[in-house]
Short mmCIF file of C-alpha atoms and ligand atoms in Angstrom, two decimals:
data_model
loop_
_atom_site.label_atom_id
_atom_site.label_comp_id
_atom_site.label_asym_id
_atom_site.label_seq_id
_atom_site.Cartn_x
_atom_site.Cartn_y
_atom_site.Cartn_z
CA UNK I 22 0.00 0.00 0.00
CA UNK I 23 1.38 3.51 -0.88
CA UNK I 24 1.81 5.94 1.52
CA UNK I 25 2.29 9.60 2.59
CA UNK I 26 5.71 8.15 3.88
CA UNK I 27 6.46 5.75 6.34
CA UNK I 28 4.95 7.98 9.58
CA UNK I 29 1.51 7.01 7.73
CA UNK I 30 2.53 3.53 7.08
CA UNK I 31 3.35 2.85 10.90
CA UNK I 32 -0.06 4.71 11.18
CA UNK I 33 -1.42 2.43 9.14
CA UNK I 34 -0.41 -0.64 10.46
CA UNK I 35 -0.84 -0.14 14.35
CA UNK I 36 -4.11 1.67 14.10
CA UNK I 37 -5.82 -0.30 10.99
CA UNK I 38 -4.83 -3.76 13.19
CA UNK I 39 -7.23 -1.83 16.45
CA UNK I 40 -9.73 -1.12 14.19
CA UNK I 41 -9.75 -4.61 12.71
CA UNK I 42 -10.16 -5.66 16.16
CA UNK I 43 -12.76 -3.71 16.98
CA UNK I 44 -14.64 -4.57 13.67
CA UNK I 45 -14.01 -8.35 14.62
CA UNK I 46 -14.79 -8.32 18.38
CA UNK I 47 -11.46 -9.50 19.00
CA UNK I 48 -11.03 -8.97 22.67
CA UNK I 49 -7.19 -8.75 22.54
CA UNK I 50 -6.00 -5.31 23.76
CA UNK I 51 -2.11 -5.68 24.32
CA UNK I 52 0.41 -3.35 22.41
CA UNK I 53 4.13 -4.88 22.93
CA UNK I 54 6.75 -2.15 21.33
CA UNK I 55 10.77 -0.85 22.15
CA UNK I 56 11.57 2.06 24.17
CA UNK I 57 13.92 2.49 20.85
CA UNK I 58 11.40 2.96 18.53
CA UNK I 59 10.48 5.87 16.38
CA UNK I 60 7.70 8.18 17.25
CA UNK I 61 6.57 7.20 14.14
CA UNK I 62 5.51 4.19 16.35
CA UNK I 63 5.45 5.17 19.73
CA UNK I 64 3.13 8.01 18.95
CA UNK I 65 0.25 6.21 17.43
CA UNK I 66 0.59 3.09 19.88
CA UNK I 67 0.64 5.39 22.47
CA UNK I 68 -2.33 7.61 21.20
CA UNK I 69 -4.33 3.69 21.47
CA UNK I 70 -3.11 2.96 24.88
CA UNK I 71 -5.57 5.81 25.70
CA UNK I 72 -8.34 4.14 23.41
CA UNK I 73 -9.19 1.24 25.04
CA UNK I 74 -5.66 -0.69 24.63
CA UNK I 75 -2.64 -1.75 27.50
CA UNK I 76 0.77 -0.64 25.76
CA UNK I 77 3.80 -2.42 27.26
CA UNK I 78 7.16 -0.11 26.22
CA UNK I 79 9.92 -2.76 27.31
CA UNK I 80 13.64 -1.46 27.13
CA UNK I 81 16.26 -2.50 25.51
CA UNK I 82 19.93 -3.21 26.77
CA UNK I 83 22.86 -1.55 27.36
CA UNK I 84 23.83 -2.94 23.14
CA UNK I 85 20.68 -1.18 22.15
CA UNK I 86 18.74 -4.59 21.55
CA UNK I 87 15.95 -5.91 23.01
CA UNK I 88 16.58 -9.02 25.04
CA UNK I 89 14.56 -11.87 23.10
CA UNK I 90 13.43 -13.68 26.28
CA UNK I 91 11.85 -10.16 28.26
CA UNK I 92 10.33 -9.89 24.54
CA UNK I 93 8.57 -13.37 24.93
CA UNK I 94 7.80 -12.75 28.79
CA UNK I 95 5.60 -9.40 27.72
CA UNK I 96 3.72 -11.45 25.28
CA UNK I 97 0.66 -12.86 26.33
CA UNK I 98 -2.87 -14.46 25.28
CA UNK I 99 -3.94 -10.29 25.71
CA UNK I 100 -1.35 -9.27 23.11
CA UNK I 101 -2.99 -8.30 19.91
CA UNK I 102 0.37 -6.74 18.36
CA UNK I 103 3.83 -5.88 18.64
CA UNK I 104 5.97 -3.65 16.74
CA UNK I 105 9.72 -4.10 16.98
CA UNK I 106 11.95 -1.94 14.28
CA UNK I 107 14.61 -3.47 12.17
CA UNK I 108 17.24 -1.17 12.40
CA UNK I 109 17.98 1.27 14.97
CA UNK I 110 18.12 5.05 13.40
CA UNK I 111 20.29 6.36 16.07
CA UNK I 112 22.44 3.62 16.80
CA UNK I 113 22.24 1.19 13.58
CA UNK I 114 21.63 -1.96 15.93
CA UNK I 115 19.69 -4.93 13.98
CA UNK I 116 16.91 -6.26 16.01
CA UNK I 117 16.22 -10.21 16.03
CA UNK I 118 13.52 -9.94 13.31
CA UNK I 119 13.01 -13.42 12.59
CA UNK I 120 13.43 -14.45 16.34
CA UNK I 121 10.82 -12.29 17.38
CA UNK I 122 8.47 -13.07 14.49
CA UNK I 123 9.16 -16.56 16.12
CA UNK I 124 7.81 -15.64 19.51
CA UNK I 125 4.96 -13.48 18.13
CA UNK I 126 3.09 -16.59 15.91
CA UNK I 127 3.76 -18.91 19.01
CA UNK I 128 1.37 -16.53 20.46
CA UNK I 129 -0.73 -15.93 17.72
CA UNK I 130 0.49 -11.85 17.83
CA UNK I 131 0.65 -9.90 14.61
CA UNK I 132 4.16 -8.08 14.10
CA UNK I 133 4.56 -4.72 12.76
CA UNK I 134 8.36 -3.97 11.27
CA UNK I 135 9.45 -0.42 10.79
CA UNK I 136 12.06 -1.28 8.35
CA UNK I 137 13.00 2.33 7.36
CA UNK I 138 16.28 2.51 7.73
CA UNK I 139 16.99 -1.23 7.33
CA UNK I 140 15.65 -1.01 3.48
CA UNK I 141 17.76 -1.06 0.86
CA UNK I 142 20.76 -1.87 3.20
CA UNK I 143 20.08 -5.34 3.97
CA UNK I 144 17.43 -7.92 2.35
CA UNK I 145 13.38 -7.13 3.25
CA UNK I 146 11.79 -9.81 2.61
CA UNK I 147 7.86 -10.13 4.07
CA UNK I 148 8.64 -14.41 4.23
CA UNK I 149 12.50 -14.35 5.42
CA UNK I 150 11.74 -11.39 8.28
CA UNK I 151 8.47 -13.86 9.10
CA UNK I 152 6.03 -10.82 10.22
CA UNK I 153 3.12 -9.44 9.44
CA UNK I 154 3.58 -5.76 8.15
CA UNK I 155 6.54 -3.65 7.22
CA UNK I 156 7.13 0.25 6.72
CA UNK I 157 9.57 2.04 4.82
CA UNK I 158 10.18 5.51 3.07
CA UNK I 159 11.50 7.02 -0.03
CA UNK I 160 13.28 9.60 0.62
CA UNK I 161 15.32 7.77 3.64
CA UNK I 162 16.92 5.72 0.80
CA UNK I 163 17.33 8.65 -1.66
CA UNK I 164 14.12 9.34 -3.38
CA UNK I 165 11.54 12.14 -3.10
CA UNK I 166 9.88 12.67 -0.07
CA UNK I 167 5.96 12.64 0.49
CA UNK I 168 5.75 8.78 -0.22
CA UNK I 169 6.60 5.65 1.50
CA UNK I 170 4.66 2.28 1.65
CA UNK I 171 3.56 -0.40 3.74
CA UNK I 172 4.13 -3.75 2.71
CA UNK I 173 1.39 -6.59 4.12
CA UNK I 174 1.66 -10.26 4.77
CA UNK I 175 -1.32 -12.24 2.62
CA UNK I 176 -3.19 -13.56 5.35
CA UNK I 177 -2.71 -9.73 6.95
CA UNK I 178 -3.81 -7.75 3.80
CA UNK I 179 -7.31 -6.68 4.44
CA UNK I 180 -6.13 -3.67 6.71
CA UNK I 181 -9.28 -1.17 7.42
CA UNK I 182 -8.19 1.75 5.92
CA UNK I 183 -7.27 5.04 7.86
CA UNK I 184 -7.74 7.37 4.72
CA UNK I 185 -10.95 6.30 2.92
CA UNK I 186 -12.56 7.28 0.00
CA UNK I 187 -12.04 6.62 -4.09
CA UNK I 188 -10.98 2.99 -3.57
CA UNK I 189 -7.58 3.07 -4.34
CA UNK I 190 -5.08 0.20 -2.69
CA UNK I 191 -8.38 -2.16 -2.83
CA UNK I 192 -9.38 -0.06 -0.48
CA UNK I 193 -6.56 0.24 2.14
CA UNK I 194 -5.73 3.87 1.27
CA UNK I 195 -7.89 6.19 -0.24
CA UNK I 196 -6.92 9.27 -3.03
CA UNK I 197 -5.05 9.47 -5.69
CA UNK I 198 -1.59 7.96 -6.13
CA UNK I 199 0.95 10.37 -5.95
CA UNK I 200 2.65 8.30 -9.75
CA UNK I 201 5.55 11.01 -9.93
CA UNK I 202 7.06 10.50 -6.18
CA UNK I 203 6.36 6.84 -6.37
CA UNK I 204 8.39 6.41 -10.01
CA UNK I 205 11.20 8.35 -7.97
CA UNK I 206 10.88 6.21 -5.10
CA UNK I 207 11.01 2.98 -7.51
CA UNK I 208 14.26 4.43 -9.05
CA UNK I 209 16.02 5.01 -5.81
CA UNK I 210 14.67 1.28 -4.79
CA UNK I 211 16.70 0.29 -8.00
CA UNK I 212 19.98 2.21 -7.20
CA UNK I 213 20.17 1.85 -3.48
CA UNK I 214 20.32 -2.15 -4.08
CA UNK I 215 23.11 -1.58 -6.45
CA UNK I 216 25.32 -0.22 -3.98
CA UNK I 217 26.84 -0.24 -0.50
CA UNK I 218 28.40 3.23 0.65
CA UNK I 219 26.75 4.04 4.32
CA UNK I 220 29.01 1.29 5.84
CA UNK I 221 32.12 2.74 4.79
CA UNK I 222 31.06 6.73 5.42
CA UNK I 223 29.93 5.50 9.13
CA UNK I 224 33.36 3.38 9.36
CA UNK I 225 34.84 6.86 8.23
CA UNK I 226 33.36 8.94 10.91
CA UNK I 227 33.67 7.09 13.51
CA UNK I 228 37.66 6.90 12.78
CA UNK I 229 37.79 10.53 12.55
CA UNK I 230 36.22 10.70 15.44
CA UNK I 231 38.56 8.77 17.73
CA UNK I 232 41.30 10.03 15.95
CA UNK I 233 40.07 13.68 17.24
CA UNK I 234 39.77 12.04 20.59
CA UNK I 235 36.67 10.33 21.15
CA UNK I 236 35.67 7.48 23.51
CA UNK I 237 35.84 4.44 21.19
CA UNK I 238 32.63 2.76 21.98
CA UNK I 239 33.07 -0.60 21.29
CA UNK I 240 29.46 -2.63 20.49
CA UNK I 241 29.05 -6.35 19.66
CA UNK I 242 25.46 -5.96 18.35
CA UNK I 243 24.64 -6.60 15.24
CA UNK I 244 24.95 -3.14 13.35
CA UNK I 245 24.18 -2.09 9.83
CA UNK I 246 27.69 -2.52 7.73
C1 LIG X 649 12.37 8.66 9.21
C2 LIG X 649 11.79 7.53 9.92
C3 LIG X 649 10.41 7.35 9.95
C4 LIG X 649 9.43 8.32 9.32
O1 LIG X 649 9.49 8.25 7.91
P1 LIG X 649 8.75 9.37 7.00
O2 LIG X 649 8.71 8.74 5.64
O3 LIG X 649 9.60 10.59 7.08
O4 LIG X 649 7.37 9.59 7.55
C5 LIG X 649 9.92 6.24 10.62
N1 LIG X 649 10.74 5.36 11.22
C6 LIG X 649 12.08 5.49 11.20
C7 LIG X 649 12.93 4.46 11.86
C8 LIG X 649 12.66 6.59 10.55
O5 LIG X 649 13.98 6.71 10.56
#
């Protein structure tokens, strides 16, 4: 589904899955997310924890990750969704995608991916990442900004839509699609998967940045190369 960008997206995904619920009668009401996250996320799951649903905001750990087991200890039978980003935009950390996808379908939880700054620097893939929904933006990979899109599982893609009206999306999103800003964003799709420079520019600052006499922070997570 094309978006505004991927703050509408994230909108989207966590609010469309409430309404669903509510549409449904399913009784669930748990929001699981990251301290981490973006407010992107945190705002909208936040703005439902004072509709009707109980948001748990666990932390993550001194490597910037969330532990996988206090992940799978705040997910109950209550837990309608969690949302867990892929990569970090502060500190570039990879979160345990799969592994949490994992925990989520044990407990029959949807999960929501902000993939933003993951895309186009590692493979996305709906099937390999094992969750439900993913967001991600144009112009954080180098196209034009005022589009972004949410990509949906099968079994996930009847989303209630949060703009209605003309149909478009089958529905999902309503108005008409912005063709110019989504070509761009196709063509930076195409480029960004041709090459590989953000590991060596962050490699580069950080260098300078000891070299000018900085704490070297040494961190075993998983990081964006
Ligand atoms: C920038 C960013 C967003 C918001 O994307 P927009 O397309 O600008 O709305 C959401 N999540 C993360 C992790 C981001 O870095």
């Amino acid at each position: 589904v094309f978006t505004s960008g991927a703050t509408e997206a994230n909108n989207l995904a966590l609010k469309g899955v409430a309404e669903a619920a509510w549409e449904r009668g399913d009784p669930r009401r748990g929001l699981v997310t990251l301290a981490s996250e973006h407010r992107a996320v945190l705002d909208p799951l936040q703005w439902l924890s004072r509709h009707g649903f109980r948001l748990t905001v666990l932390p993550v750990e001194a490597d910037g990750l969330v532990d996988p087991q206090r992940l799978a200890a705040a997910i109950g039978p209550d837990t309608r969704l969690v949302s867990v980003m892929a990569a970090n935009n502060e500190t570039g950390v990879l979160h345990p995608i799969a592994e949490a996808a994992a925990i989520c379908r044990a407990h029959g939880a949807l999960l929501h991916v902000d993939a933003v700054q993951a895309a186009g620097r590692m493979p996305i893939r709906l099937t390999e990442l094992g969750c439900d929904s993913i967001a991600i933006s144009s112009h954080k990979i180098g196209g034009p900004m005022g589009v972004g899109a949410l990509l949906l599982a099968p079994k996930h893609s009847h989303i209630p839509a949060l703009i209605r009206g003309g149909g478009q999306e089958r529905g999902r999103r309503g108005g008409t699609h912005a063709v110019p800003a989504i070509a761009g964003f196709a063509a930076a799709v195409s480029e960004i998967v041709a090459e590989d420079r953000l590991g060596a520019l962050r490699d580069m600052v950080e260098s300078a940045a000891i070299a000018a006499g900085a704490e070297p922070v040494s961190v075993d997570a998983p990081r964006l190369s």
